mmCIF file of C-alpha atoms in Angstrom:
data_model
loop_
_atom_site.group_PDB
_atom_site.id
_atom_site.type_symbol
_atom_site.label_atom_id
_atom_site.label_comp_id
_atom_site.label_asym_id
_atom_site.label_seq_id
_atom_site.Cartn_x
_atom_site.Cartn_y
_atom_site.Cartn_z
ATOM 1 C CA MET A 186 49.141 47.489 -23.795
ATOM 2 C CA SER A 187 47.522 51.259 -23.267
ATOM 3 C CA GLU A 188 45.636 52.218 -19.924
ATOM 4 C CA GLN A 189 41.533 51.810 -20.716
ATOM 5 C CA GLU A 190 40.135 55.377 -21.089
ATOM 6 C CA PRO A 191 37.830 56.246 -18.256
ATOM 7 C CA LEU A 192 34.702 56.875 -20.085
ATOM 8 C CA ARG A 193 32.953 54.358 -22.687
ATOM 9 C CA VAL A 194 30.163 55.425 -24.569
ATOM 10 C CA GLU A 195 27.799 52.815 -26.206
ATOM 11 C CA HIS A 196 25.290 53.861 -29.142
ATOM 12 C CA ARG A 197 22.283 51.092 -28.520
ATOM 13 C CA PRO A 198 19.919 50.516 -32.161
ATOM 14 C CA ASN A 199 16.900 52.742 -30.391
ATOM 15 C CA GLY A 200 18.781 55.857 -29.877
ATOM 16 C CA VAL A 201 19.871 55.227 -25.950
ATOM 17 C CA ALA A 202 23.216 55.861 -25.558
ATOM 18 C CA VAL A 203 25.068 54.427 -22.016
ATOM 19 C CA LEU A 204 27.867 56.099 -20.659
ATOM 20 C CA THR A 205 29.883 54.178 -18.379
ATOM 21 C CA PHE A 206 32.782 55.355 -15.874
ATOM 22 C CA GLU A 207 35.471 52.919 -16.460
ATOM 23 C CA HIS A 208 38.045 53.568 -13.722
ATOM 24 C CA PRO A 209 36.822 51.198 -10.828
ATOM 25 C CA ASP A 210 39.568 50.839 -8.923
ATOM 26 C CA LYS A 211 39.540 53.938 -7.785
ATOM 27 C CA ARG A 212 35.641 54.596 -7.725
ATOM 28 C CA ASN A 213 35.010 56.294 -10.847
ATOM 29 C CA PRO A 214 36.463 59.649 -9.962
ATOM 30 C CA MET A 215 36.016 62.793 -11.974
ATOM 31 C CA THR A 216 39.452 63.107 -12.772
ATOM 32 C CA ALA A 217 40.985 65.723 -15.412
ATOM 33 C CA ARG A 218 40.843 63.015 -18.587
ATOM 34 C CA LEU A 219 37.492 61.868 -17.405
ATOM 35 C CA THR A 220 36.160 65.466 -17.095
ATOM 36 C CA GLU A 221 37.774 66.017 -21.112
ATOM 37 C CA GLN A 222 35.938 63.172 -22.127
ATOM 38 C CA TRP A 223 32.323 63.878 -20.918
ATOM 39 C CA GLN A 224 32.778 67.140 -22.406
ATOM 40 C CA HIS A 225 33.529 65.516 -25.562
ATOM 41 C CA ALA A 226 30.713 63.311 -24.905
ATOM 42 C CA MET A 227 28.352 66.196 -24.199
ATOM 43 C CA ARG A 228 28.859 67.925 -27.056
ATOM 44 C CA SER A 229 28.394 64.715 -29.233
ATOM 45 C CA LEU A 230 25.363 63.929 -27.665
ATOM 46 C CA HIS A 231 23.769 67.247 -27.736
ATOM 47 C CA ALA A 232 23.888 67.446 -31.617
ATOM 48 C CA ASP A 233 22.842 63.668 -32.231
ATOM 49 C CA PRO A 234 19.431 64.549 -33.992
ATOM 50 C CA GLY A 235 18.556 60.577 -33.032
ATOM 51 C CA LEU A 236 19.189 60.290 -29.452
ATOM 52 C CA ARG A 237 16.199 59.476 -27.279
ATOM 53 C CA ALA A 238 17.251 59.198 -23.937
ATOM 54 C CA VAL A 239 20.862 58.805 -21.772
ATOM 55 C CA VAL A 240 21.952 56.068 -19.078
ATOM 56 C CA VAL A 241 24.852 57.388 -17.091
ATOM 57 C CA THR A 242 26.497 54.256 -15.272
ATOM 58 C CA GLY A 243 29.831 53.147 -13.386
ATOM 59 C CA ALA A 244 32.123 50.302 -13.408
ATOM 60 C CA GLY A 245 32.876 48.017 -10.716
ATOM 61 C CA PRO A 246 31.492 48.645 -6.436
ATOM 62 C CA ALA A 247 31.007 52.716 -7.194
ATOM 63 C CA PHE A 248 29.088 55.013 -9.633
ATOM 64 C CA CYS A 249 31.675 57.722 -9.132
ATOM 65 C CA SER A 250 33.206 59.084 -6.070
ATOM 66 C CA GLY A 251 33.359 62.805 -6.946
ATOM 67 C CA ALA A 252 36.109 65.098 -7.533
ATOM 68 C CA ASP A 253 39.584 63.746 -7.593
ATOM 69 C CA LEU A 254 40.629 64.819 -4.232
ATOM 70 C CA GLY A 255 44.310 65.114 -5.485
ATOM 71 C CA ASP A 256 43.303 67.578 -8.389
ATOM 72 C CA LEU A 257 41.390 69.527 -5.624
ATOM 73 C CA ALA A 258 44.608 69.474 -3.312
ATOM 74 C CA ASP A 259 46.900 70.838 -5.852
ATOM 75 C CA GLY A 260 44.668 73.971 -5.958
ATOM 76 C CA HIS A 261 45.377 74.519 -2.603
ATOM 77 C CA GLY A 262 46.555 77.943 -1.828
ATOM 78 C CA GLN A 263 45.312 79.483 -5.112
ATOM 79 C CA ASP A 264 44.183 82.865 -5.122
ATOM 80 C CA LEU A 265 40.322 83.032 -5.255
ATOM 81 C CA THR A 266 39.806 84.365 -8.955
ATOM 82 C CA THR A 267 41.597 81.248 -10.181
ATOM 83 C CA ALA A 268 39.933 78.779 -7.789
ATOM 84 C CA ARG A 269 36.725 80.281 -8.760
ATOM 85 C CA ALA A 270 37.148 79.863 -12.530
ATOM 86 C CA ARG A 271 38.358 76.567 -12.180
ATOM 87 C CA LEU A 272 35.512 75.399 -10.296
ATOM 88 C CA THR A 273 33.426 77.278 -12.282
ATOM 89 C CA ALA A 274 34.331 75.187 -15.430
ATOM 90 C CA PHE A 275 34.829 72.389 -13.723
ATOM 91 C CA TYR A 276 30.949 72.246 -12.565
ATOM 92 C CA ARG A 277 29.351 73.378 -16.213
ATOM 93 C CA SER A 278 31.326 70.396 -17.656
ATOM 94 C CA TRP A 279 29.267 67.912 -15.905
ATOM 95 C CA LEU A 280 26.355 69.772 -14.996
ATOM 96 C CA ALA A 281 25.746 69.885 -19.140
ATOM 97 C CA VAL A 282 24.232 66.451 -18.518
ATOM 98 C CA ARG A 283 20.948 68.883 -17.207
ATOM 99 C CA GLU A 284 21.394 70.552 -21.212
ATOM 100 C CA LEU A 285 21.065 67.429 -23.110
ATOM 101 C CA PRO A 286 17.378 67.772 -25.213
ATOM 102 C CA VAL A 287 16.311 64.209 -23.637
ATOM 103 C CA PRO A 288 15.642 62.722 -20.982
ATOM 104 C CA THR A 289 18.546 61.581 -18.676
ATOM 105 C CA ILE A 290 19.034 58.423 -16.543
ATOM 106 C CA ALA A 291 21.698 58.015 -13.444
ATOM 107 C CA ALA A 292 22.007 54.023 -12.990
ATOM 108 C CA VAL A 293 23.985 54.004 -9.499
ATOM 109 C CA ASN A 294 25.411 50.846 -9.180
ATOM 110 C CA GLY A 295 27.739 52.010 -6.386
ATOM 111 C CA HIS A 296 28.385 54.360 -4.125
ATOM 112 C CA ALA A 297 27.910 58.107 -5.350
ATOM 113 C CA VAL A 298 29.319 60.783 -3.101
ATOM 114 C CA GLY A 299 30.044 64.580 -3.289
ATOM 115 C CA ALA A 300 29.958 65.782 -6.645
ATOM 116 C CA GLY A 301 29.357 62.216 -7.736
ATOM 117 C CA LEU A 302 25.780 62.292 -6.349
ATOM 118 C CA ALA A 303 25.116 65.826 -7.857
ATOM 119 C CA LEU A 304 25.940 64.291 -11.052
ATOM 120 C CA ALA A 305 23.204 61.315 -10.491
ATOM 121 C CA LEU A 306 21.071 64.226 -9.078
ATOM 122 C CA ALA A 307 21.017 66.248 -12.256
ATOM 123 C CA CYS A 308 19.659 63.370 -14.293
ATOM 124 C CA ASP A 309 16.151 63.556 -14.775
ATOM 125 C CA LEU A 310 15.901 60.002 -13.106
ATOM 126 C CA CYS A 311 17.750 58.047 -10.765
ATOM 127 C CA TYR A 312 17.894 54.265 -9.740
ATOM 128 C CA ALA A 313 20.318 53.393 -7.348
ATOM 129 C CA ALA A 314 21.686 50.050 -5.576
ATOM 130 C CA THR A 315 20.006 49.257 -2.442
ATOM 131 C CA GLU A 316 23.260 48.896 -0.427
ATOM 132 C CA ALA A 317 25.359 51.849 -2.255
ATOM 133 C CA LYS A 318 26.378 54.604 -0.144
ATOM 134 C CA LEU A 319 24.870 58.068 -1.404
ATOM 135 C CA GLY A 320 25.547 61.037 0.377
ATOM 136 C CA ALA A 321 27.218 65.007 0.094
ATOM 137 C CA PRO A 322 30.236 65.005 2.735
ATOM 138 C CA PHE A 323 31.610 68.060 2.005
ATOM 139 C CA VAL A 324 31.799 69.693 5.516
ATOM 140 C CA ARG A 325 33.754 66.529 6.668
ATOM 141 C CA LEU A 326 36.181 67.385 4.601
ATOM 142 C CA GLY A 327 36.658 71.091 5.427
ATOM 143 C CA LEU A 328 34.765 72.073 2.273
ATOM 144 C CA HIS A 329 31.976 73.846 1.206
ATOM 145 C CA PRO A 330 29.096 71.845 -1.151
ATOM 146 C CA GLY A 331 30.261 72.061 -4.676
ATOM 147 C CA MET A 332 28.270 71.361 -8.456
ATOM 148 C CA ALA A 333 25.468 73.078 -7.148
ATOM 149 C CA THR A 334 25.021 70.260 -4.720
ATOM 150 C CA THR A 335 22.594 72.995 -2.679
ATOM 151 C CA ALA A 336 20.146 73.091 -5.280
ATOM 152 C CA LEU A 337 20.215 69.554 -6.167
ATOM 153 C CA LEU A 338 19.494 68.351 -3.099
ATOM 154 C CA ALA A 339 16.768 70.612 -2.002
ATOM 155 C CA GLU A 340 14.888 69.737 -5.564
ATOM 156 C CA ALA A 341 15.163 66.324 -5.049
ATOM 157 C CA VAL A 342 13.995 66.426 -0.880
ATOM 158 C CA GLY A 343 12.996 69.456 -0.060
ATOM 159 C CA LEU A 344 14.867 72.518 1.998
ATOM 160 C CA PRO A 345 14.455 70.760 5.339
ATOM 161 C CA ARG A 346 15.859 67.077 4.700
ATOM 162 C CA ALA A 347 18.914 69.127 1.981
ATOM 163 C CA ARG A 348 20.040 70.935 5.438
ATOM 164 C CA GLU A 349 19.987 68.033 7.484
ATOM 165 C CA LEU A 350 22.353 66.046 4.884
ATOM 166 C CA LEU A 351 24.877 68.735 3.746
ATOM 167 C CA LEU A 352 25.205 69.947 7.384
ATOM 168 C CA THR A 353 26.094 66.824 8.763
ATOM 169 C CA GLY A 354 27.847 65.278 5.896
ATOM 170 C CA ARG A 355 25.563 62.154 6.666
ATOM 171 C CA LEU A 356 25.400 59.015 3.750
ATOM 172 C CA LEU A 357 22.688 57.149 3.151
ATOM 173 C CA SER A 358 22.107 53.632 1.683
ATOM 174 C CA GLY A 359 20.270 53.766 -1.681
ATOM 175 C CA ALA A 360 17.155 52.098 0.580
ATOM 176 C CA GLU A 361 17.366 55.076 2.561
ATOM 177 C CA ALA A 362 17.501 57.149 -0.069
ATOM 178 C CA ALA A 363 14.570 55.682 -1.867
ATOM 179 C CA ALA A 364 12.317 56.326 1.484
ATOM 180 C CA ILE A 365 13.067 59.767 1.761
ATOM 181 C CA GLY A 366 12.529 60.332 -2.696
ATOM 182 C CA LEU A 367 16.094 60.912 -3.251
ATOM 183 C CA VAL A 368 16.158 58.259 -6.130
ATOM 184 C CA GLN A 369 13.270 56.936 -7.717
ATOM 185 C CA GLN A 370 13.704 52.848 -6.474
ATOM 186 C CA ALA A 371 16.227 50.966 -4.622
ATOM 187 C CA LEU A 372 17.182 47.653 -6.415
ATOM 188 C CA PRO A 373 19.672 45.113 -5.985
ATOM 189 C CA ALA A 374 23.032 45.973 -7.235
ATOM 190 C CA ARG A 375 22.579 43.811 -10.538
ATOM 191 C CA GLN A 376 19.295 44.938 -11.660
ATOM 192 C CA VAL A 377 20.049 48.422 -11.171
ATOM 193 C CA LEU A 378 21.465 49.323 -14.663
ATOM 194 C CA ARG A 379 18.625 46.912 -15.947
ATOM 195 C CA THR A 380 16.038 48.886 -14.717
ATOM 196 C CA ALA A 381 17.558 52.037 -16.242
ATOM 197 C CA LEU A 382 17.823 50.420 -19.598
ATOM 198 C CA GLU A 383 14.269 49.349 -19.606
ATOM 199 C CA THR A 384 13.172 52.724 -18.582
ATOM 200 C CA ALA A 385 15.307 54.845 -21.282
ATOM 201 C CA ASP A 386 13.911 51.604 -23.838
ATOM 202 C CA GLU A 387 10.055 52.873 -23.080
ATOM 203 C CA ILE A 388 11.225 56.701 -23.298
ATOM 204 C CA ALA A 389 12.975 55.785 -26.681
ATOM 205 C CA ALA A 390 9.961 53.980 -27.633
ATOM 206 C CA ALA A 391 7.494 56.984 -27.216
ATOM 207 C CA ALA A 392 7.555 59.999 -29.862
ATOM 208 C CA PRO A 393 10.643 61.759 -29.452
ATOM 209 C CA LEU A 394 9.281 65.497 -29.823
ATOM 210 C CA ALA A 395 6.926 65.173 -27.543
ATOM 211 C CA VAL A 396 9.629 63.436 -25.145
ATOM 212 C CA ARG A 397 11.862 66.127 -25.714
ATOM 213 C CA LEU A 398 9.070 68.909 -25.038
ATOM 214 C CA THR A 399 7.719 67.174 -22.292
ATOM 215 C CA ARG A 400 11.237 67.010 -20.606
ATOM 216 C CA SER A 401 11.775 70.573 -21.806
ATOM 217 C CA GLY A 402 8.455 71.861 -19.595
ATOM 218 C CA LEU A 403 9.159 69.838 -16.381
ATOM 219 C CA ALA A 404 13.172 71.070 -16.531
ATOM 220 C CA GLN A 405 11.266 74.570 -16.136
ATOM 221 C CA GLY A 406 11.298 73.573 -12.233
ATOM 222 C CA PRO A 407 7.665 73.523 -10.239
ATOM 223 C CA LEU A 408 5.058 76.066 -12.028
ATOM 224 C CA THR A 409 2.225 77.089 -11.502
ATOM 225 C CA VAL A 410 -0.876 75.918 -13.013
ATOM 226 C CA GLU A 411 -1.159 79.313 -15.141
ATOM 227 C CA GLN A 412 2.857 78.895 -16.238
ATOM 228 C CA ALA A 413 1.699 75.169 -16.669
ATOM 229 C CA LEU A 414 -1.109 76.111 -18.704
ATOM 230 C CA ALA A 415 0.741 78.839 -20.961
ATOM 231 C CA TRP A 416 3.652 76.347 -21.965
ATOM 232 C CA GLU A 417 1.437 73.445 -22.734
ATOM 233 C CA ALA A 418 -0.907 75.832 -24.708
ATOM 234 C CA LEU A 419 2.582 76.248 -26.818
ATOM 235 C CA ALA A 420 3.821 72.835 -27.153
ATOM 236 C CA GLN A 421 0.891 70.963 -27.169
ATOM 237 C CA PRO A 422 -0.435 72.153 -30.825
ATOM 238 C CA VAL A 423 3.015 71.356 -32.084
ATOM 239 C CA THR A 424 2.894 68.142 -31.707
ATOM 240 C CA LEU A 425 -0.889 68.062 -32.699
ATOM 241 C CA THR A 426 0.637 68.844 -36.250
ATOM 242 C CA THR A 427 3.463 66.172 -36.352
ATOM 243 C CA ASP A 428 3.379 62.624 -38.421
ATOM 244 C CA ASP A 429 3.828 60.790 -34.889
ATOM 245 C CA PHE A 430 0.932 62.331 -33.562
ATOM 246 C CA ARG A 431 -1.304 61.207 -36.443
ATOM 247 C CA GLU A 432 0.483 57.665 -36.155
ATOM 248 C CA GLY A 433 -0.436 57.301 -32.397
ATOM 249 C CA VAL A 434 -3.797 57.770 -32.888
ATOM 250 C CA GLN A 435 -4.079 55.328 -35.932
ATOM 251 C CA ALA A 436 -1.793 52.425 -33.611
ATOM 252 C CA ARG A 437 -4.580 53.442 -30.886
ATOM 253 C CA ARG A 438 -7.237 52.650 -33.301
ATOM 254 C CA ASP A 439 -5.490 49.728 -34.861
ATOM 255 C CA HIS A 440 -4.936 48.197 -31.301
ATOM 256 C CA ARG A 441 -0.880 47.742 -32.250
ATOM 257 C CA PRO A 442 2.143 49.600 -30.777
ATOM 258 C CA PRO A 443 2.934 52.540 -32.418
ATOM 259 C CA HIS A 444 6.104 53.107 -34.525
ATOM 260 C CA PHE A 445 7.247 56.861 -34.122
ATOM 261 C CA THR A 446 9.781 58.615 -36.432
ATOM 262 C CA GLY A 447 10.242 61.529 -34.915
ATOM 263 C CA ALA A 448 8.743 63.769 -38.141
#
């Protein structure tokens, strides 16, 4: 019997895609094969006009344990130019999730460590199991953080808290992560994926173009009021011309749920 592939991609009828890491016995590390499959999935999802939302989760007791330490060790002693090119390609492959045009949700069913945490934070929303361990213990391995963790952590919890977590390598429980705003919510492990899917379903039921443009605006990072006004004065008129806007208004008048088509 052939070995199971490390990434499973499920396309639900409402346009929600679910990506599941399937190497639970090793806590779902970012192996070369998983990275290759992830790249393919990102290209495929980016080209899917019917995509509404993406959920990322792991099988077994972990979400993702980060980069495969064996692969990292194989690079020991490489010249800096080679190592830099290799790691940059790895980082960009995984952070391509930020380039998807639809909202992405991390369902952190278990431990998310190192680059695994960076991946969770690269998603737009994150729900975690209460007892999961989340952290970036790079310094405890003799490593500098990678995969934009310094930026992603600071974006999530602010620079002072990011300093503390990165300089100590401290791990947090899901409950502690929720308390400091690192994740949206901490839940019993059995409820994490269900909650993420419920959120994805809510997003999928909204007007697709309005959702994509809203996500694009938010992805620009914290904006001043003037910058927000400039963006919204471009984006809102676009949505005013759509059939979905007319449907939304009519549904409100008819006291019924809207049926959005993306037109």
